[in-house]
N, CA, C and O atoms as a Tinker XYZ file with bonds, in Angstrom:
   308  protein
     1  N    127.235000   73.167000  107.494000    73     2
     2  CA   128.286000   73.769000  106.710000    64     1     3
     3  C    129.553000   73.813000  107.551000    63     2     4     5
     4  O    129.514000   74.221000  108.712000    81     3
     5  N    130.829000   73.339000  106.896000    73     3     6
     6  CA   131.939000   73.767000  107.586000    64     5     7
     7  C    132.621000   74.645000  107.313000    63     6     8     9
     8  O    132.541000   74.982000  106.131000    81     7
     9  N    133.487000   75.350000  108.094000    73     7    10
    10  CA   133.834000   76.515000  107.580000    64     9    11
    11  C    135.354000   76.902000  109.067000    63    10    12    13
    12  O    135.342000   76.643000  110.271000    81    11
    13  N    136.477000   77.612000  108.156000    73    11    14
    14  CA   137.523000   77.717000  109.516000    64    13    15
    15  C    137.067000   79.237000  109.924000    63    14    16    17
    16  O    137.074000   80.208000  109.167000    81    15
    17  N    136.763000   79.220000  110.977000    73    15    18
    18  CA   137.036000   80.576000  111.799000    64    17    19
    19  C    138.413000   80.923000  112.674000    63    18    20    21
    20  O    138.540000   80.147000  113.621000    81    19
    21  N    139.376000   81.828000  112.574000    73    19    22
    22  CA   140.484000   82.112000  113.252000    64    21    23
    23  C    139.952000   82.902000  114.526000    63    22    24    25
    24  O    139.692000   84.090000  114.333000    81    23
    25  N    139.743000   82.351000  115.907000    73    23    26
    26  CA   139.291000   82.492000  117.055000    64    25    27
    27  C    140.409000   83.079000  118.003000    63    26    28    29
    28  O    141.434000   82.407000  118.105000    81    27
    29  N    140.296000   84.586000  118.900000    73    27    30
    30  CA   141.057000   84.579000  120.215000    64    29    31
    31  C    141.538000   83.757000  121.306000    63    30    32    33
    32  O    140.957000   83.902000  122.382000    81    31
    33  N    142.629000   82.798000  121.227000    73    31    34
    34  CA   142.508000   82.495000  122.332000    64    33    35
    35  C    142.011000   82.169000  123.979000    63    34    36    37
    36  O    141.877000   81.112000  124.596000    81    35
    37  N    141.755000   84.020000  124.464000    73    35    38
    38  CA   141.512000   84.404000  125.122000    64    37    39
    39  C    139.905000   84.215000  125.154000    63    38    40    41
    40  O    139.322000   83.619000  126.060000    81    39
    41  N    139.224000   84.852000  123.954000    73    39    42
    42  CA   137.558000   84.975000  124.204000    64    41    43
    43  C    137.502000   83.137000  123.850000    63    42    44    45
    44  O    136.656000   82.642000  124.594000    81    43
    45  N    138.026000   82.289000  123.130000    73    43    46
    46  CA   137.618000   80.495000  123.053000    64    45    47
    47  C    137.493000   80.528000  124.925000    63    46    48    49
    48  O    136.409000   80.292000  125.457000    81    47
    49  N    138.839000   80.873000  125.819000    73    47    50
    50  CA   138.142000   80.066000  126.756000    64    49    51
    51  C    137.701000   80.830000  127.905000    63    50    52    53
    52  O    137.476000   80.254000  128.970000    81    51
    53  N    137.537000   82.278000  127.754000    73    51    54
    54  CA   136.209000   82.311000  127.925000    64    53    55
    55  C    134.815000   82.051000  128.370000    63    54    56    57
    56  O    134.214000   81.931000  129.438000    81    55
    57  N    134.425000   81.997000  126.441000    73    55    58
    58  CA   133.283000   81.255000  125.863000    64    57    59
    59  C    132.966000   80.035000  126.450000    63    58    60    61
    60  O    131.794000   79.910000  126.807000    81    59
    61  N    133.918000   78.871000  126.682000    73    59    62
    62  CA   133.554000   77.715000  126.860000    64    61    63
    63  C    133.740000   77.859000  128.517000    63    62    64    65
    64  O    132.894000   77.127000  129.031000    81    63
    65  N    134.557000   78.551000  129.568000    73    63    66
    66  CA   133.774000   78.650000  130.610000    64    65    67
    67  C    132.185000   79.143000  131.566000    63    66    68    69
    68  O    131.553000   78.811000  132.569000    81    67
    69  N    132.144000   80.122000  130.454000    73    67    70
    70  CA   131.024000   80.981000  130.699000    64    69    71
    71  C    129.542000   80.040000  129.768000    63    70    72    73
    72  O    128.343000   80.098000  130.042000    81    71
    73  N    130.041000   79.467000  128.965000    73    71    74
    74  CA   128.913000   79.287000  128.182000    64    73    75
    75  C    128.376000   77.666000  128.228000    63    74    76    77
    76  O    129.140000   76.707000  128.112000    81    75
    77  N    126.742000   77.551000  128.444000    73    75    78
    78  CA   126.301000   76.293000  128.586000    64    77    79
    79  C    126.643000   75.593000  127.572000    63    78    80    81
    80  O    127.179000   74.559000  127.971000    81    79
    81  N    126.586000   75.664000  126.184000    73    79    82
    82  CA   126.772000   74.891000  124.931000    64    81    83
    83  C    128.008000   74.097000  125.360000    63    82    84    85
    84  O    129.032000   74.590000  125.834000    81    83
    85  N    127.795000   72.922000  125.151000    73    83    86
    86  CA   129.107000   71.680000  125.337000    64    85    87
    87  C    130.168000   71.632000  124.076000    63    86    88    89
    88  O    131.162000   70.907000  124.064000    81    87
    89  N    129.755000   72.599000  122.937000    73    87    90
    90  CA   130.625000   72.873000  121.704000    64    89    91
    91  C    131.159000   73.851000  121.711000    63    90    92    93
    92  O    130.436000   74.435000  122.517000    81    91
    93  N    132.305000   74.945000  121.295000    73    91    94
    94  CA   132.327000   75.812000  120.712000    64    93    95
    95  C    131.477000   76.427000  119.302000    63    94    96    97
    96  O    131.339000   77.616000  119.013000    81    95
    97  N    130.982000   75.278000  118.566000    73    95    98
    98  CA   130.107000   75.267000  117.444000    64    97    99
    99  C    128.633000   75.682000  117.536000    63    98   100   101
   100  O    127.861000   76.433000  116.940000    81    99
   101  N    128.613000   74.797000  118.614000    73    99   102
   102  CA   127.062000   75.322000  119.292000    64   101   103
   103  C    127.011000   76.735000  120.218000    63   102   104   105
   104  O    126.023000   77.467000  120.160000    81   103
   105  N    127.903000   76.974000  120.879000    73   103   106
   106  CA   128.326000   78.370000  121.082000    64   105   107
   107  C    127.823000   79.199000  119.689000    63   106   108   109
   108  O    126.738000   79.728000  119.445000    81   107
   109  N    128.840000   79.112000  119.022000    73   107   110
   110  CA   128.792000   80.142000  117.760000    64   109   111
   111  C    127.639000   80.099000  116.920000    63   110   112   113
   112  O    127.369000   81.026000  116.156000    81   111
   113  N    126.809000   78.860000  117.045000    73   111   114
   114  CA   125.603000   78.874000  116.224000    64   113   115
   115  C    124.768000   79.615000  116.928000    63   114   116   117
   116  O    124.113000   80.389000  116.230000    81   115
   117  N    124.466000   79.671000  118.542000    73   115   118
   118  CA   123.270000   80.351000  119.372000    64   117   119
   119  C    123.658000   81.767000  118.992000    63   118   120   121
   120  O    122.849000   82.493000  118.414000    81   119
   121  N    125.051000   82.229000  119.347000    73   119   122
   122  CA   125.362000   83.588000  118.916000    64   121   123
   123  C    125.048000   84.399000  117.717000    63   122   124   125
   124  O    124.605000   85.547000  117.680000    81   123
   125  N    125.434000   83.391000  116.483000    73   123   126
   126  CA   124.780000   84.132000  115.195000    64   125   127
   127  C    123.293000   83.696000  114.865000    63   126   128   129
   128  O    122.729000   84.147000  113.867000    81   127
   129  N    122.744000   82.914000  115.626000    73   127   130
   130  CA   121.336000   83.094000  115.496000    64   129   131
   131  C    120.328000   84.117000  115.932000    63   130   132   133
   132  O    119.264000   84.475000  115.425000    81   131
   133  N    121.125000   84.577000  117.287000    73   131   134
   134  CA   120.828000   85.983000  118.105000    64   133   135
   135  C    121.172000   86.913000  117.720000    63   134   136   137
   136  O    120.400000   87.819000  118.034000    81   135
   137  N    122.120000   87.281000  117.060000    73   135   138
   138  CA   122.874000   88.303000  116.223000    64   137   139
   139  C    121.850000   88.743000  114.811000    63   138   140   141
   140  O    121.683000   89.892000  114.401000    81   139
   141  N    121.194000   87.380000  114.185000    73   139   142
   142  CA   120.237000   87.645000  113.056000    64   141   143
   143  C    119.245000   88.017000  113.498000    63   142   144   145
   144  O    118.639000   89.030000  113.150000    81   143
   145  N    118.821000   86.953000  114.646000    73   143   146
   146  CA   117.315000   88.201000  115.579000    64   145   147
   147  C    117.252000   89.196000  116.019000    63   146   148   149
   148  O    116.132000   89.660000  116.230000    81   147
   149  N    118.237000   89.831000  116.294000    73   147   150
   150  CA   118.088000   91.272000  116.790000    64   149   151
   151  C    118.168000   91.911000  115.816000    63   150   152   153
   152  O    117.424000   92.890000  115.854000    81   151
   153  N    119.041000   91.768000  114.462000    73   151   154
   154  CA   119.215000   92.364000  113.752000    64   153   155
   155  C    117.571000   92.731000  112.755000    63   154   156   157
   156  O    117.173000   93.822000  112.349000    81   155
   157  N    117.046000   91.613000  112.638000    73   155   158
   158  CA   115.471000   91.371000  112.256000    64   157   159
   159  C    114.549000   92.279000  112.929000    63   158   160   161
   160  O    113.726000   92.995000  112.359000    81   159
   161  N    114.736000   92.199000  114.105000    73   159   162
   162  CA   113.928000   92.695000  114.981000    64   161   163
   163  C    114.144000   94.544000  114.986000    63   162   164   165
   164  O    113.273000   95.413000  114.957000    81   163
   165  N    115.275000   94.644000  115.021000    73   163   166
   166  CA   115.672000   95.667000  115.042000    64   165   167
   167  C    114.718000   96.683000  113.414000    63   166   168   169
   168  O    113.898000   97.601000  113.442000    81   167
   169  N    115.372000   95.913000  112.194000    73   167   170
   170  CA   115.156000   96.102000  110.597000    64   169   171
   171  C    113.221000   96.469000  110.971000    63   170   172   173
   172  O    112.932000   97.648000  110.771000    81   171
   173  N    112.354000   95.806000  111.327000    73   171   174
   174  CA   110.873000   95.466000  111.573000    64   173   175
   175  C    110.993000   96.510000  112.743000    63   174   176   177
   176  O    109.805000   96.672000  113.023000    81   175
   177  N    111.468000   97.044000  113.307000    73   175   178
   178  CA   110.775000   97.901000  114.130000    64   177   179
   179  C    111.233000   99.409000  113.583000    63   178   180   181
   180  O    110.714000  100.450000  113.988000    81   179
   181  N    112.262000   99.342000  112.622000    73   179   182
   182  CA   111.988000  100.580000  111.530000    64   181   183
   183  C    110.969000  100.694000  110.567000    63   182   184   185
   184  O    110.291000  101.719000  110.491000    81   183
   185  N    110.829000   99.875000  109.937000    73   183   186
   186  CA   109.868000   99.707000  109.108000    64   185   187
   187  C    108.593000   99.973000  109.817000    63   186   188   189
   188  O    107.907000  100.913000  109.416000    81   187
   189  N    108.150000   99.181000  110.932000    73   187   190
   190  CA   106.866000  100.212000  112.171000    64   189   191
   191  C    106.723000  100.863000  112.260000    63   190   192   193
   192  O    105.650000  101.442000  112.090000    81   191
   193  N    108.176000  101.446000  112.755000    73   191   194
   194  CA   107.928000  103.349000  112.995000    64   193   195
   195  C    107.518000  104.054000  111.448000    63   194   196   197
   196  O    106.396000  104.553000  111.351000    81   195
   197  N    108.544000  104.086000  110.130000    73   195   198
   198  CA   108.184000  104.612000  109.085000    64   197   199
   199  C    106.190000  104.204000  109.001000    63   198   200   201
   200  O    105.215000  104.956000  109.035000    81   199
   201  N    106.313000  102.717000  108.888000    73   199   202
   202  CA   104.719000  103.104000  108.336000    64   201   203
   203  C    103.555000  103.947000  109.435000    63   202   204   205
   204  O    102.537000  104.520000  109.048000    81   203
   205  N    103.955000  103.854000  110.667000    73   203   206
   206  CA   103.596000  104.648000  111.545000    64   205   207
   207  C    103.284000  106.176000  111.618000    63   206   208   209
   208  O    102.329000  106.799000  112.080000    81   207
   209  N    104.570000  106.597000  110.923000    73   207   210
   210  CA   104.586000  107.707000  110.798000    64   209   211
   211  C    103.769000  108.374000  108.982000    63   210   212   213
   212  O    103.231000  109.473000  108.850000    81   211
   213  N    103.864000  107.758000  108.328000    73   211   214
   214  CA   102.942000  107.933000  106.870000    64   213   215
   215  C    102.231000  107.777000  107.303000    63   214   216   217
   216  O    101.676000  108.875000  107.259000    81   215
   217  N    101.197000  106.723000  108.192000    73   215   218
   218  CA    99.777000  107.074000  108.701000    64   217   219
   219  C     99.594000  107.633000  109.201000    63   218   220   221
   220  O     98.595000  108.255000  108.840000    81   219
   221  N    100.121000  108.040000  110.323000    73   219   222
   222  CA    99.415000  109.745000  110.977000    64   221   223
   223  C     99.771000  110.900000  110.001000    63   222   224   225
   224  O     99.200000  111.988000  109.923000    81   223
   225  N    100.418000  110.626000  109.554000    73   223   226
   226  CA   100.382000  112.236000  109.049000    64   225   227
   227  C     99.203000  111.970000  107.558000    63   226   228   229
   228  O     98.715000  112.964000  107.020000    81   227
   229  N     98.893000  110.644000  107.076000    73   227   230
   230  CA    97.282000  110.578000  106.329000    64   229   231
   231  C     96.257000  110.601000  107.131000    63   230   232   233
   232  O     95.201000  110.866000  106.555000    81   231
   233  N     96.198000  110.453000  108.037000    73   231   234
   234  CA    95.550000  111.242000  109.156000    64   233   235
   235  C     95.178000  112.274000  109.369000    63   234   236   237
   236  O     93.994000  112.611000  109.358000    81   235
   237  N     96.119000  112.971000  109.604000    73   235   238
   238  CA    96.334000  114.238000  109.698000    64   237   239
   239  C     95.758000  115.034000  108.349000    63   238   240   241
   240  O     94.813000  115.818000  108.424000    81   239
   241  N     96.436000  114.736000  107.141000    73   239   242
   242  CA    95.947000  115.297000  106.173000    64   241   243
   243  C     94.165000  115.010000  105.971000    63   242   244   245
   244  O     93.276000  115.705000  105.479000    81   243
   245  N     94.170000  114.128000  106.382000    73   243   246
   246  CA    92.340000  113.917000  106.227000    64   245   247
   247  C     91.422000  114.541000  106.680000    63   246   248   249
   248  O     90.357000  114.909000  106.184000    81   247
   249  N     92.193000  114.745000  108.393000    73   247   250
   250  CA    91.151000  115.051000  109.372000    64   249   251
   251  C     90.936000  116.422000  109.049000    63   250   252   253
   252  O     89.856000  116.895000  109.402000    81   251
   253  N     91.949000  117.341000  108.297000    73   251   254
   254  CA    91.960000  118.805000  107.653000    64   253   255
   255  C     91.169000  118.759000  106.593000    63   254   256   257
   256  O     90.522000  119.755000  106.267000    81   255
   257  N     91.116000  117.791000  106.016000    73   255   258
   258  CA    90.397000  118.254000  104.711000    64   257   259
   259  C     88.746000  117.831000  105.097000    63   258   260   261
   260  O     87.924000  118.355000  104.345000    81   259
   261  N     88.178000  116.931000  106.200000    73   259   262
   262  CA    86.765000  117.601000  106.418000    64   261   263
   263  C     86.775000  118.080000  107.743000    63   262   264   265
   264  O     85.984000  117.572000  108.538000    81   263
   265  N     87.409000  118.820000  108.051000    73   263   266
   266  CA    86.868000  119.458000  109.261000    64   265   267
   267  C     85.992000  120.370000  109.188000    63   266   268   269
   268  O     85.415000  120.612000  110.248000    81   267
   269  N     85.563000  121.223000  107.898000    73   267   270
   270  CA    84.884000  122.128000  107.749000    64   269   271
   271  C     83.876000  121.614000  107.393000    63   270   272   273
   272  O     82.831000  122.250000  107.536000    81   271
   273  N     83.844000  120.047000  106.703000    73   271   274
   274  CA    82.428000  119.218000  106.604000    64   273   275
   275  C     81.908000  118.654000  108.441000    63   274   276   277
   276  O     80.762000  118.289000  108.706000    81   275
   277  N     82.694000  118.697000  109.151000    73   275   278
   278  CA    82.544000  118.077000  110.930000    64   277   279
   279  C     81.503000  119.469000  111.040000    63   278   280   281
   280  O     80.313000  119.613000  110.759000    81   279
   281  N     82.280000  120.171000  111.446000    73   279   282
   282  CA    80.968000  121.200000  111.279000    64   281   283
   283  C     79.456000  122.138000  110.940000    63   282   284   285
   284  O     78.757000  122.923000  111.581000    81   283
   285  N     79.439000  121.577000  109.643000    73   283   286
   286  CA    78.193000  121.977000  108.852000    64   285   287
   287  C     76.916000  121.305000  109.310000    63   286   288   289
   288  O     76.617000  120.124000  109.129000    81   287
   289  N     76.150000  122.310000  109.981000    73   287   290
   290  CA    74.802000  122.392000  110.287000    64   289   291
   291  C     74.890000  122.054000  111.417000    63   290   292   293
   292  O     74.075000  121.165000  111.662000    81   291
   293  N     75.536000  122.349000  112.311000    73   291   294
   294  CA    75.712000  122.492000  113.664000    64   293   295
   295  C     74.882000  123.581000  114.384000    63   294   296   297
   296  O     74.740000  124.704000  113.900000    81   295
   297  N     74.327000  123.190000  115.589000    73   295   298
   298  CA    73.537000  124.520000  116.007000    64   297   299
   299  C     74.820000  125.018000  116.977000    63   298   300   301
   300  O     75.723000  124.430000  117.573000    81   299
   301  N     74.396000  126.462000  116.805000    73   299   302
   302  CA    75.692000  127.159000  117.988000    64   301   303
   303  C     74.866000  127.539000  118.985000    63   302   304   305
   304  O     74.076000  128.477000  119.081000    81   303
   305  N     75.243000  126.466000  119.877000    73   303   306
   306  CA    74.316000  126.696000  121.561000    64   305   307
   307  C     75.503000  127.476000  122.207000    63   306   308
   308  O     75.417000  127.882000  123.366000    81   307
């Protein structure tokens, strides 16, 4: 896809000193490819924690509702 981007001066050169890519294009493609992975990565490790957290606490609610069955017919030594 082509597309114009209006670029800093300053960060173009930069970019092309600091950066291995022999393009500015290829520059900007590694960048917004890393920019979508973290962002991914980031999105998936909320979603972890939430379902993380609904399972312990069904957990939790479970382990309450037989604990009084864990007990029954227990000898008290």
């Amino acid at each position: 896809m082509r597309t114009t981007v209006v670029l800093r001066d300053d960060l173009v050169k930069k970019a092309k000193r600091l950066s291995e890519q022999t393009t500015l294009s290829g520059l900007l493609n590694t960048c917004l490819a890393d920019w979508i992975a973290q962002h991914s990565r980031r999105e998936l490790k909320a979603r972890l924690v939430e379902e993380y957290r609904s399972g312990r606490q069904e957990s939790h609610r479970i382990s309450r509702e037989f604990a009084h069955v864990d007990k029954e017919d227990w000898p008290l030594w």
